[in-house]
Protein backbone atom coordinates (compact mmCIF):
# COMPACT_ATOMS: atom_id res chain seq x y z
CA UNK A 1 0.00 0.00 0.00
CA UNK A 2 0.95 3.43 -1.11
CA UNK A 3 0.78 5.39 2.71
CA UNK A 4 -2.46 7.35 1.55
CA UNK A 5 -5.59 6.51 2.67
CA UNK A 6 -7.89 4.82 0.22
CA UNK A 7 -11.28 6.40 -0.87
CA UNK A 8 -14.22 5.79 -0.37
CA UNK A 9 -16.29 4.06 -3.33
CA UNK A 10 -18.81 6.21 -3.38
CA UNK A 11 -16.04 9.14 -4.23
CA UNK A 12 -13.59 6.95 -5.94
CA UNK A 13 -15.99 5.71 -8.22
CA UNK A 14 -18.36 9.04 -8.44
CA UNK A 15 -18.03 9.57 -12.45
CA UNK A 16 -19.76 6.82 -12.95
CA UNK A 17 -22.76 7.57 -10.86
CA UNK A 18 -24.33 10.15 -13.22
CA UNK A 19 -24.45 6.54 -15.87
CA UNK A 20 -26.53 4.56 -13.55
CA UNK A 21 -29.68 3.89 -15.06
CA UNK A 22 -31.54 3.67 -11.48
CA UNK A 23 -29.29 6.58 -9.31
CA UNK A 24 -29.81 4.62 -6.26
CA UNK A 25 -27.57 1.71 -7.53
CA UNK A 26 -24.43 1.12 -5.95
CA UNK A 27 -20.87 -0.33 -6.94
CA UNK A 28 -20.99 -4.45 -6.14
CA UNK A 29 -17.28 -4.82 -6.40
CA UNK A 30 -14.20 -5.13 -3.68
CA UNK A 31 -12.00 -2.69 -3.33
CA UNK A 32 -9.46 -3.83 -5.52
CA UNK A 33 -11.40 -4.22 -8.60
CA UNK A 34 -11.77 0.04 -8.00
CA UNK A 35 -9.20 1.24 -10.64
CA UNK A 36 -10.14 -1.64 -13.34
CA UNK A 37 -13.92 -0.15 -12.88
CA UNK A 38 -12.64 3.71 -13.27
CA UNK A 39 -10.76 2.71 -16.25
CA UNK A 40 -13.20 0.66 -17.34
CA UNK A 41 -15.64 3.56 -17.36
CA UNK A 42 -13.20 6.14 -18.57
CA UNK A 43 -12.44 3.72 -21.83
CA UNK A 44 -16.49 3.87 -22.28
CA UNK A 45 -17.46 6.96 -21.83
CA UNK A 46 -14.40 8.17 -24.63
CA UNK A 47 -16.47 6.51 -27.27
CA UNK A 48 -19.89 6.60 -25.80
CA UNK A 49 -20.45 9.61 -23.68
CA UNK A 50 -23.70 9.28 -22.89
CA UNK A 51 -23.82 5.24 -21.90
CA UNK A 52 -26.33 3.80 -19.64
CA UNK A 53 -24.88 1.98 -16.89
CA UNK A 54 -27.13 -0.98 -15.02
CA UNK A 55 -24.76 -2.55 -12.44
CA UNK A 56 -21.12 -3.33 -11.65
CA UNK A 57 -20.56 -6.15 -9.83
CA UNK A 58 -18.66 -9.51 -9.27
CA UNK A 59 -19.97 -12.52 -11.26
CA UNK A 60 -18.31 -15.89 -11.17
CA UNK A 61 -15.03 -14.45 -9.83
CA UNK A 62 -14.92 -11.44 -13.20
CA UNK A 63 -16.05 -8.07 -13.53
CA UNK A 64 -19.29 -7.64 -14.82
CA UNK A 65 -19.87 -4.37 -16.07
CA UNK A 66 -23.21 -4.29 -18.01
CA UNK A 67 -24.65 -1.03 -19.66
CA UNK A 68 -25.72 -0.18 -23.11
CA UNK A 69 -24.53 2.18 -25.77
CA UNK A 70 -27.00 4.75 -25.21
CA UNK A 71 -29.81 5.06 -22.72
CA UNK A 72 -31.80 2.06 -23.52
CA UNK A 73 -34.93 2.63 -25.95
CA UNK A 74 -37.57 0.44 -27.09
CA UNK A 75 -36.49 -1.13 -30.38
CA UNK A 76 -32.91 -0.07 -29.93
CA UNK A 77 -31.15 3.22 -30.66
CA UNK A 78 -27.11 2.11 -31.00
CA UNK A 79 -26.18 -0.46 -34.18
CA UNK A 80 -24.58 -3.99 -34.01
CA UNK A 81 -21.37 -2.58 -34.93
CA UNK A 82 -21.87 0.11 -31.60
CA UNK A 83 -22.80 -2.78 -29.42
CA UNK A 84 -19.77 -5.08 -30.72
CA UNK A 85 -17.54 -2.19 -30.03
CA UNK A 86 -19.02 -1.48 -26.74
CA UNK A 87 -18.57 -5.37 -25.58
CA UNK A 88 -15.18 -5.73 -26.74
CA UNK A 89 -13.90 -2.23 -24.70
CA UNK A 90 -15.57 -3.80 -21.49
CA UNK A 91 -14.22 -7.57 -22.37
CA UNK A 92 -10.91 -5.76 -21.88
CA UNK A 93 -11.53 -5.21 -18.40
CA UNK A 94 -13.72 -8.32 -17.23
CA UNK A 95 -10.67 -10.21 -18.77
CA UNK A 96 -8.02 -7.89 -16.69
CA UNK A 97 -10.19 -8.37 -13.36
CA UNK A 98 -9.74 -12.11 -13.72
CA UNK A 99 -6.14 -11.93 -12.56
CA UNK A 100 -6.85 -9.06 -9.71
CA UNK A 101 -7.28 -9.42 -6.54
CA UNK A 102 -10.82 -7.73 -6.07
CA UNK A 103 -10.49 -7.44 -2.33
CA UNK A 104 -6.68 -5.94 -2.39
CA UNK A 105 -5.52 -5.51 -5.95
CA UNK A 106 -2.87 -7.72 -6.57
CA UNK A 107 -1.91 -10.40 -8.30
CA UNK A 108 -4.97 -12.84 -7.88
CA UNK A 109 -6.12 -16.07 -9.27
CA UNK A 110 -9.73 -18.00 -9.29
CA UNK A 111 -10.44 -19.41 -6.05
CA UNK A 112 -13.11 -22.40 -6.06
CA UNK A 113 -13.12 -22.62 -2.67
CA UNK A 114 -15.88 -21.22 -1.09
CA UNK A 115 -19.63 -21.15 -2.75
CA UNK A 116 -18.68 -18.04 -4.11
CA UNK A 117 -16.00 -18.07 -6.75
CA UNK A 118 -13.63 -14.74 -6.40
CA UNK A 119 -10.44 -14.00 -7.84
CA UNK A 120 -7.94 -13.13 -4.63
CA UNK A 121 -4.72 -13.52 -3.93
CA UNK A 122 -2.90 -15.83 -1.69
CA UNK A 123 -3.15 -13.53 1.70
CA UNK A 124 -6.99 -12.27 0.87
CA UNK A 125 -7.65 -16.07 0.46
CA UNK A 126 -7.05 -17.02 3.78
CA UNK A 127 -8.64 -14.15 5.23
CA UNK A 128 -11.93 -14.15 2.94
CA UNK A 129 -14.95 -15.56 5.11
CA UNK A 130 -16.60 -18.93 3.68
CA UNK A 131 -19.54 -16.77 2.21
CA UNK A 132 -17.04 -14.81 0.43
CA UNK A 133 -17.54 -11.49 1.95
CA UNK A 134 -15.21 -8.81 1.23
């Protein structure tokens, strides 16, 4: 750890907030998964500045970051080629979270051992509750 004290997530991950499609949704992510999601977020919103966000969150031990192009319309309003381009900027970062610790950050790997999978590191492992709680 750098010495500094860690924010919050509600002001680390604050840019993203304005995206949420319901503004009472919340971040579903550990702590080290933080800077993949800002990054995530800042990759999306360069080529789609006005995307609808629906949740971030863990699922089966990767990020999951699922939003649309655009503020979702009935019958669509982004093309296949937006929505391929969309999924293959946030592939980047589910693929990068896979090998993060999401509690600390670090190097982390999947961990089948609980009835949760995560991706942690060796330390987080043995300090992660049996119902995976971060």
């Amino acid at each position: 750890m750098s010495g500094r004290p860690v924010p919050t997530p509600a002001a680390e991950l604050e840019p993203l907030r304005r995206h949420f499609r319901d503004p009472l949704s919340g971040f579903d992510v550990g702590p080290g998964w933080r800077r993949i999601v800002l990054r995530c977020h800042e990759a999306v919103v360069a080529e789609f500045p006005e995307y609808e966000l629906v949740a971030v969150k863990q699922k089966w031990a990767a990020l999951a970051f699922q939003a649309f192009p655009r503020p979702w319309k009935r019958g669509g309003n982004w093309t296949h080629d937006e929505a391929d381009r969309f999924d293959a900027l946030v592939a980047e970062f589910t693929t990068a979270s896979e090998h993060v610790c999401e509690r600390c950050g670090k190097a982390g790997t999947l961990r089948e051992t609980r009835a949760i999978e995560l991706t942690l590191c060796d330390v987080c492992e043995s300090v992660v509750g049996p119902n995976g709680c971060l």
